[in-house]
Amino acid sequence: MDFNKLLELVISASLINNFVFTRFLGLCIFFGVSKKMETSVGMSITFTSVMVISAALSWLIFFYIMVPLDITFLKIVIFIGTIAALVQSADTIMKKVSPVMYHKLGIYLALITTNCIILAVPLINAGEGYTFIESLAFGLGSGLGFALALIIMASIREKLELAEVPRPFRGLPIAFIVAGLIALAFTGFSGLITL
Amino acid sequence: MAVEKKTHPLIVSVSPHIKGEESVSRIMWTVNLALLPSFLMSLYYFGPRALFVTALCVITAVLSEYIFQKSLKKKITLSDGSAFLTGLLLGMNLPPSLPFYIPIAGSFMAIVITKQLFGGLGYNIFNPALIGRAFLLISWPKAMTIWKEPTAVFATLDAKTTATPLGILKEEGLGKLLEVFGDKANLYTQLLIGNRAGSLGETSVIALLLGAAFLLYRGYITWHIPFSFLGTVALVAWVFGGKGALFTGDPIIHLLSGGLILGAFFMATDYVTCPTIRKGQIIFGIGCGAITMLIRLKGGYPEGVMFAILLMNCFAPLIDRGVKTDLFGATKGQKK
């Protein structure tokens, strides 16, 4: 197993091709949850773990079921179904097994089902033909990148609560501008690792 | 920005009772003054073009701040010198040969989008001048990377196009750089006095250090950010900068070239966009240095100071949260 390749995948997915700041995916959760630090930390934990599990599950389904049956053209539909079922069952199991954890993280699970990064990662994994471990690394990197974006954004938005932003720009508009400016800063990482 | 109130000498009021001489506008104009030596050096090396680009930036910055505040019926704050400073810093960060609309666009981006939309001075998350420059670099990548050879004022208007020392170092290696400048001693001297291609105000290290020493002496900037920034750059350059073996790099080239001195002393130390706690400022400086060297050695751009400071600007509120001190007498778990 090539350790460097895995490290590159994680760094590339989290910093250089950060899903939020360079591909502009997953913005609905990003703007919805980043208003408070507490919710963004909860979301980051839930998101990263769901991401790794769904990357693994989709990889297994893709290479052991869809490729032998020659139905890879159905991958979008099947991945959406897989992820929705996975998240819903995690939700139900958590409610029964650990109500405390459900109380803390359960609300984020419902939001994750329809997130586009969760769908993009299995699609990219399938498209690039990553191995199982590489898919896990890519999923982990994407999750960590999203967590980083959320936590930076939450810290900035909490600071902006005190700012005298002109009225038409309060709330979401200024958040979009902040996201754009962070994206500008993140272009500095471009060309760091060429995959 | 203390509110001036006339009080009767016998009326008891709340503290503070002793007011210092310092004010925002005094600090801002002093920083402007500290940039004067390197501005003069840029005039000497790049001639009228330097004046043209810098003046465009300053005028646009001041005008757009005025128009924005006027149209929103806010208090006009031109006299505090911060818009002037933003324009000046942006101008000093641009290459000499630009068509007139590029500095104007950058200045507008810096003042209106990065500063005024966030509520004006004191609320911006990012350094306005650096956002302006990053925006220009991405919008006009070709025009923003045409560097001119420095020629003394009255020599010729059509200076030769050339690459910056960092650009040569990145594309062709140290050997080529030494070939251009002769030997190492000459290279260091030329970098120090600023006889090299680069952004207008970043080339002359001596002039910049003069201004920085003045600011340090006045206490307007502290050593925490610049020295941890420069120290990290030197350390990383020494350890990883060499070809092949570790600990063979040349830290002096990396310290003297690019926008490092300008960035470390004049832009990373911006009060608004850096952490406010000393411990956080050291973390901030180390982060800036590490990202700068990461981009210089491994990244797609030859120079990383601008992106490093902007990236650490994103992290500044987070750093401040992390290093917040406990309340006096607070027990564990009672941090707030």
XYZ file of C-alpha atoms in Angstrom:
531
model
C 0.000 0.000 0.000
C 1.443 3.316 -1.075
C 1.198 5.530 1.977
C 2.229 8.710 0.143
C -0.576 8.334 -2.367
C -3.096 8.068 0.472
C -1.690 11.135 2.204
C -1.833 13.061 -1.062
C -5.451 12.025 -1.514
C -6.402 13.243 1.942
C -4.567 16.570 1.542
C -5.848 17.087 -1.970
C -9.465 16.418 -1.023
C -9.344 18.527 2.116
C -7.242 21.557 1.127
C -6.392 21.854 -2.547
C -9.688 20.701 -3.984
C -11.739 21.547 -0.933
C -15.312 20.734 -1.885
C -16.761 23.930 -0.485
C -14.143 26.443 -1.599
C -13.021 25.132 -4.968
C -15.940 23.067 -6.252
C -18.707 24.966 -4.468
C -20.593 21.828 -3.470
C -22.547 21.202 -0.285
C -23.315 24.869 0.171
C -26.791 24.336 1.623
C -25.496 22.677 4.788
C -22.438 24.915 4.786
C -24.484 28.087 5.054
C -27.304 26.557 7.071
C -25.241 25.160 9.917
C -22.256 27.526 10.120
C -24.072 30.215 12.055
C -23.001 28.802 15.414
C -19.800 27.048 16.411
C -21.643 24.393 18.426
C -23.785 23.193 15.530
C -20.889 23.228 13.092
C -18.751 21.046 15.337
C -21.628 18.565 15.694
C -22.195 18.601 11.954
C -18.486 18.146 11.221
C -18.256 14.997 13.345
C -21.427 13.476 11.910
C -20.566 14.451 8.366
C -17.053 13.012 8.377
C -18.144 9.676 9.784
C -21.087 9.325 7.402
C -18.786 10.291 4.530
C -16.250 7.539 5.230
C -18.933 4.872 5.741
C -20.864 5.817 2.615
C -17.674 5.931 0.532
C -16.861 2.409 1.674
C -20.377 1.056 1.112
C -20.758 2.631 -2.315
C -17.376 1.293 -3.381
C -18.401 -2.242 -2.416
C -21.714 -1.933 -4.239
C -20.107 -0.412 -7.310
C -17.313 -2.940 -7.792
C -19.056 -6.120 -6.539
C -22.613 -5.591 -7.808
C -22.814 -2.907 -10.467
C -19.672 -3.693 -12.468
C -20.387 -7.490 -12.761
C -24.010 -6.813 -13.739
C -22.914 -4.096 -16.171
C -25.327 -1.499 -14.757
C -22.801 1.238 -14.018
C -24.947 3.750 -15.941
C -27.381 3.600 -13.016
C -24.764 4.751 -10.537
C -26.375 8.086 -9.647
C -29.714 6.495 -8.782
C -28.151 3.613 -6.918
C -25.768 5.804 -4.925
C -28.580 8.148 -3.894
C -30.636 5.151 -2.749
C -27.720 3.579 -0.923
C -26.834 6.734 0.942
C -30.433 7.533 1.826
C -30.949 4.017 3.173
C -27.646 4.132 5.066
C -28.356 7.454 6.715
C -31.956 6.544 7.535
C -30.935 3.265 9.134
C -28.148 4.962 11.073
C -30.760 7.426 12.287
C -33.127 4.670 13.443
C -30.418 2.541 15.039
C -28.966 5.503 16.881
C -32.373 6.466 18.233
C -32.811 2.999 19.757
C -29.272 2.261 20.848
C -27.996 5.609 22.054
C -30.674 8.240 22.631
C -28.111 10.659 24.068
C -26.031 10.611 20.916
C -29.169 10.809 18.820
C -30.238 13.877 20.694
C -26.891 15.514 19.963
C -26.195 14.471 16.384
C -29.510 13.116 15.053
C -30.756 16.387 13.597
C -27.737 16.603 11.321
C -28.277 13.135 9.853
C -31.492 14.104 8.093
C -29.726 17.055 6.469
C -26.818 14.923 5.282
C -29.009 12.553 3.231
C -29.471 15.059 0.463
C -26.012 16.629 0.578
C -24.221 16.812 -2.749
C -20.717 16.130 -1.415
C -21.945 12.815 -0.013
C -23.079 11.915 -3.528
C -20.072 13.436 -5.295
C -17.499 11.403 -3.381
C -18.783 7.931 -4.427
C -19.196 9.184 -8.003
C -15.614 10.507 -8.098
C -14.345 7.310 -6.459
C -16.076 5.229 -9.137
C -14.989 7.524 -11.956
C -11.325 7.607 -10.956
C -11.271 3.867 -10.244
C -9.778 4.260 -6.776
C -9.045 1.135 -4.746
C -11.016 0.442 -1.559
C -8.439 2.041 0.742
C -8.005 5.006 -1.592
C -11.761 5.540 -1.588
C -11.719 5.589 2.198
C -8.869 8.124 2.167
C -10.696 10.310 -0.338
C -13.880 10.143 1.743
C -11.947 11.012 4.898
C -10.193 13.932 3.205
C -13.460 15.299 1.847
C -15.099 15.014 5.239
C -12.191 16.720 6.994
C -12.129 19.461 4.352
C -15.816 20.104 4.874
C -15.324 20.125 8.638
C -12.481 22.635 8.274
C -14.624 24.872 6.073
C -17.533 24.728 8.510
C -15.441 25.528 11.556
C -13.578 28.452 9.908
C -16.874 29.799 8.648
C -18.564 29.488 12.031
C -15.744 31.331 13.792
C -15.898 34.139 11.234
C -19.681 34.406 11.321
C -19.740 34.544 15.094
C -17.253 37.418 14.903
C -19.387 39.136 12.264
C -22.367 39.147 14.620
C -20.773 42.221 16.168
C -19.997 43.975 12.883
C -21.961 46.876 11.496
C -22.743 45.190 8.188
C -24.999 47.330 5.959
C -28.562 46.099 6.400
C -29.110 44.558 2.940
C -26.008 42.429 3.437
C -26.730 41.072 6.899
C -27.024 37.320 7.362
C -26.654 35.185 4.268
C -25.369 37.769 1.748
C -22.300 38.634 3.804
C -21.779 34.911 4.461
C -21.642 34.327 0.710
C -19.103 37.140 0.361
C -16.995 35.631 3.151
C -17.133 32.241 1.428
C -16.010 33.865 -1.823
C -13.096 35.612 -0.143
C -12.025 32.405 1.632
C -12.180 30.656 -1.738
C -9.884 33.380 -3.095
C -7.409 32.625 -0.320
C -7.662 28.881 -0.953
C -6.566 29.300 -4.587
C -3.083 29.719 -3.100
C -3.009 25.962 -2.596
C -3.588 25.266 -6.296
C -0.856 23.299 -7.991
C 0.444 22.024 -4.668
C -0.118 18.391 -5.549
C -1.016 17.397 -9.055
C -3.139 14.290 -9.059
C -12.137 56.498 17.878
C -12.869 57.898 21.290
C -15.919 60.061 21.579
C -14.855 63.550 22.556
C -17.009 65.012 25.274
C -16.562 68.247 27.084
C -16.909 67.624 30.775
C -16.851 69.981 33.647
C -13.646 69.496 35.645
C -15.593 68.921 38.834
C -18.030 66.352 37.481
C -17.098 62.790 38.374
C -17.100 60.487 35.353
C -16.310 56.858 34.662
C -12.799 55.829 33.678
C -10.597 56.167 31.646
C -9.503 59.520 32.966
C -6.120 59.770 31.327
C -6.241 59.794 27.566
C -3.167 59.044 25.487
C -2.110 60.786 22.351
C -2.683 57.731 20.191
C -5.630 57.489 17.875
C -6.548 55.403 14.853
C -5.784 58.205 12.425
C -2.433 58.936 14.045
C -1.374 55.289 13.771
C -2.593 54.970 10.184
C -0.788 58.096 8.990
C 2.364 56.966 10.792
C 2.241 53.656 8.929
C 1.789 55.603 5.700
C 4.870 57.623 6.622
C 6.805 54.429 7.390
C 6.096 53.238 3.855
C 7.540 56.438 2.375
C 11.169 55.193 2.052
C 10.182 52.130 0.048
C 7.809 54.205 -2.066
C 10.714 56.539 -2.892
C 12.861 53.521 -3.772
C 10.124 52.252 -6.089
C 10.114 55.669 -7.794
C 13.875 55.440 -8.166
C 13.814 51.956 -9.676
C 10.628 51.921 -11.719
C 10.236 55.584 -12.592
C 6.950 57.314 -13.440
C 5.119 53.978 -13.784
C 5.451 53.468 -10.035
C 3.878 56.834 -9.346
C 1.125 56.170 -11.886
C 0.100 52.758 -10.478
C 0.337 53.786 -6.820
C -1.529 57.044 -7.358
C -4.317 55.235 -9.218
C -4.702 52.808 -6.327
C -4.725 55.498 -3.670
C -7.149 57.763 -5.532
C -9.563 54.924 -6.282
C -9.404 53.685 -2.699
C -10.116 57.098 -1.219
C -12.831 57.913 -3.764
C -14.671 54.608 -3.424
C -14.627 54.861 0.360
C -16.024 58.383 0.108
C -18.764 57.448 -2.371
C -19.765 54.343 -0.402
C -20.024 56.152 2.909
C -21.758 59.142 1.341
C -24.375 56.997 -0.411
C -25.083 54.999 2.742
C -25.258 58.221 4.753
C -22.527 57.000 7.072
C -19.891 59.113 8.745
C -17.103 59.923 6.300
C -13.903 58.459 7.736
C -11.371 59.458 5.067
C -9.272 61.465 7.488
C -8.254 58.369 9.471
C -5.938 57.446 6.621
C -6.934 53.789 6.436
C -8.282 53.992 2.884
C -5.121 55.841 1.863
C -3.036 53.085 3.483
C -4.978 50.318 1.750
C -4.490 52.025 -1.607
C -0.799 52.599 -0.950
C -0.200 48.983 0.140
C -2.092 47.646 -2.874
C -0.072 49.882 -5.202
C 3.175 48.691 -3.668
C 2.099 45.099 -4.256
C 1.491 45.482 -7.984
C 3.922 45.036 -10.872
C 4.950 48.272 -12.616
C 3.445 47.774 -16.060
C -0.312 47.556 -15.736
C -3.103 49.059 -17.835
C -5.012 51.681 -15.845
C -8.175 49.643 -15.191
C -6.439 46.878 -13.244
C -5.350 48.957 -10.221
C -8.785 50.605 -10.201
C -10.578 47.241 -10.087
C -8.275 45.993 -7.342
C -8.721 49.078 -5.222
C -12.496 48.936 -5.546
C -12.481 45.258 -4.539
C -10.291 46.044 -1.545
C -12.248 48.988 -0.190
C -15.858 48.230 -1.038
C -16.117 44.439 -0.980
C -13.504 43.556 1.613
C -13.829 46.464 4.002
C -16.985 48.554 3.708
C -19.454 45.693 3.216
C -18.262 44.244 6.515
C -18.972 47.500 8.295
C -15.828 49.503 7.647
C -12.543 49.779 9.481
C -12.280 47.383 12.389
C -14.690 44.754 11.128
C -13.051 43.363 8.017
C -11.987 39.718 8.254
C -9.353 39.891 5.513
C -6.585 42.337 4.762
C -8.188 44.567 2.073
C -5.017 45.261 0.075
C -4.151 41.563 -0.136
C -7.656 40.566 -1.220
C -7.390 43.255 -3.888
C -4.139 41.799 -5.118
C -5.297 38.167 -4.979
C -8.400 39.150 -6.931
C -6.281 40.840 -9.608
C -3.828 37.938 -9.806
C -6.667 35.528 -10.510
C -8.590 37.832 -12.838
C -5.620 39.008 -14.936
C -2.970 36.314 -14.372
C -0.900 37.373 -17.375
C -0.759 41.119 -16.799
C -0.118 40.591 -13.100
C 3.013 38.529 -13.705
C 4.836 40.725 -16.226
C 7.825 41.993 -14.276
C 10.077 44.793 -15.420
C 13.765 45.081 -14.871
C 14.441 47.988 -12.518
C 15.991 50.921 -14.349
C 16.982 54.201 -12.762
C 14.479 57.037 -13.092
C 15.408 58.909 -16.208
C 17.032 56.116 -18.169
C 14.341 54.699 -20.421
C 10.616 54.200 -20.272
C 10.655 50.837 -22.007
C 12.329 48.645 -19.443
C 13.155 45.058 -20.270
C 10.750 42.324 -19.200
C 12.269 39.773 -16.891
C 11.455 37.274 -14.135
C 11.550 37.853 -10.388
C 14.322 36.145 -8.407
C 11.762 33.783 -6.856
C 10.363 33.032 -10.306
C 13.839 32.119 -11.560
C 14.481 30.068 -8.415
C 11.252 28.148 -8.967
C 11.532 27.575 -12.715
C 15.265 27.203 -13.271
C 16.867 26.712 -9.890
C 19.577 28.377 -7.834
C 22.271 27.929 -10.495
C 20.486 30.182 -12.971
C 19.854 32.789 -10.279
C 23.558 32.945 -9.468
C 24.343 33.182 -13.171
C 22.121 36.266 -13.482
C 23.478 38.025 -10.417
C 27.102 36.907 -10.566
C 27.948 35.508 -7.155
C 26.145 35.080 -3.863
C 27.483 38.240 -2.252
C 26.285 40.328 -5.180
C 22.905 38.542 -5.134
C 22.405 39.345 -1.449
C 23.451 42.975 -1.929
C 21.151 43.512 -4.895
C 18.237 41.896 -3.043
C 18.952 44.041 -0.004
C 18.957 47.366 -1.806
C 16.172 46.246 -4.108
C 17.768 46.278 -7.532
C 15.631 43.451 -8.863
C 12.355 42.766 -10.639
C 9.269 42.518 -8.474
C 6.248 44.346 -7.176
C 6.778 48.094 -6.830
C 7.254 48.447 -3.113
C 8.519 45.021 -2.142
C 11.962 45.114 -3.728
C 13.994 47.329 -1.438
C 14.499 45.398 1.784
C 16.565 48.183 3.391
C 13.906 50.837 2.872
C 11.211 48.511 4.202
C 13.257 47.606 7.262
C 13.800 51.299 7.929
C 10.054 51.862 8.037
C 9.489 48.704 10.071
C 12.117 49.706 12.633
C 10.362 53.059 13.012
C 7.020 51.330 13.651
C 8.597 48.901 16.124
C 10.276 51.793 17.927
C 6.982 53.657 18.187
C 5.326 50.488 19.454
C 2.705 50.438 16.707
C 3.663 46.910 15.791
C 5.133 44.309 18.125
C 7.748 41.701 17.361
C 5.405 38.733 17.779
C 3.997 38.377 14.271
C 6.890 39.560 12.057
C 9.609 37.662 13.915
C 7.724 34.383 14.215
C 6.801 34.763 10.519
C 10.388 35.437 9.361
C 11.829 32.857 11.750
C 9.571 30.121 10.412
C 10.415 31.036 6.821
C 14.146 30.952 7.572
C 13.896 27.636 9.425
C 11.828 25.904 6.737
C 14.044 27.319 3.964
C 17.135 26.052 5.735
C 15.742 22.568 6.434
C 13.791 21.837 3.264
C 14.987 24.475 0.789
C 18.037 22.637 -0.493
C 18.148 20.239 -3.393
C 18.169 16.657 -2.167
C 19.638 16.694 1.327
C 17.981 18.286 4.337
C 19.559 21.279 6.128
C 21.239 22.582 2.973
C 18.793 25.311 1.963
C 19.650 28.994 1.746
C 17.409 30.923 4.149
C 18.841 34.336 3.215
C 17.562 34.269 -0.370
C 14.096 33.374 0.857
C 14.152 36.068 3.521
C 15.249 38.828 1.174
C 13.164 38.036 -1.897
C 9.490 38.230 -2.738
C 7.076 40.265 -0.675
C 8.153 38.703 2.597
C 9.469 41.792 4.413
C 6.596 43.964 3.218
C 4.086 41.269 4.158
C 5.564 40.351 7.523
C 5.959 43.878 8.872
C 3.189 45.847 7.181
C 0.381 43.456 6.262
C 0.375 40.484 8.611
C 0.487 42.949 11.512
C -2.781 44.643 10.519
C -4.570 45.072 13.867
C -7.972 44.116 12.539
C -7.185 40.886 10.762
C -4.674 39.236 13.089
C -5.369 37.594 16.459
C -5.468 40.013 19.366
C -3.788 37.810 21.970
C 0.024 37.635 21.928
C 0.180 33.839 22.047
C -2.268 33.743 19.157
C -0.132 36.201 17.216
C 2.869 33.893 17.462
C 0.765 30.984 16.182
C -0.465 33.293 13.415
C 3.096 34.217 12.411
C 4.272 30.607 12.414
C 1.285 29.626 10.270
C 2.015 32.433 7.801
C 5.640 31.356 7.524
C 4.833 27.681 7.076
C 2.213 28.297 4.365
C 4.504 30.775 2.587
C 7.272 28.212 2.334
C 4.837 25.422 1.438
C 3.651 27.459 -1.551
C 7.161 28.660 -2.495
C 8.689 25.197 -2.421
C 5.803 22.960 -3.501
C 2.964 25.123 -4.791
C 1.950 26.369 -8.208
C 2.869 29.997 -7.506
C 6.441 31.254 -7.055
C 5.411 33.535 -4.187
C 3.178 32.579 -1.278
C 3.253 35.488 1.187
C -0.030 36.962 0.012
C -1.954 33.687 0.112
C -0.357 32.712 3.414
C -1.508 35.900 5.132
C -4.993 35.623 3.627
C -5.305 31.989 4.717
C -4.199 32.834 8.229
C -6.696 35.732 8.211
C -9.395 33.046 7.841
C -8.024 31.280 10.904
C -7.517 34.381 13.055
C -10.965 34.308 14.759
C -10.487 30.584 15.429
C -7.007 31.160 16.918
C -8.410 33.886 19.147
C -11.044 31.459 20.434
C -8.416 28.807 21.062
C -5.968 30.891 23.076
C -8.552 32.782 25.093
C -7.363 32.916 28.701
C -9.461 31.607 31.565
C -11.363 33.955 33.783
C -9.450 34.748 36.926
C -10.393 32.172 39.521
C -12.358 30.045 37.087
C -12.366 26.322 37.722
C -11.867 23.661 35.091
C -14.672 23.468 32.569
C -15.832 26.956 33.391
C -13.917 28.642 30.620
C -16.532 31.151 29.603
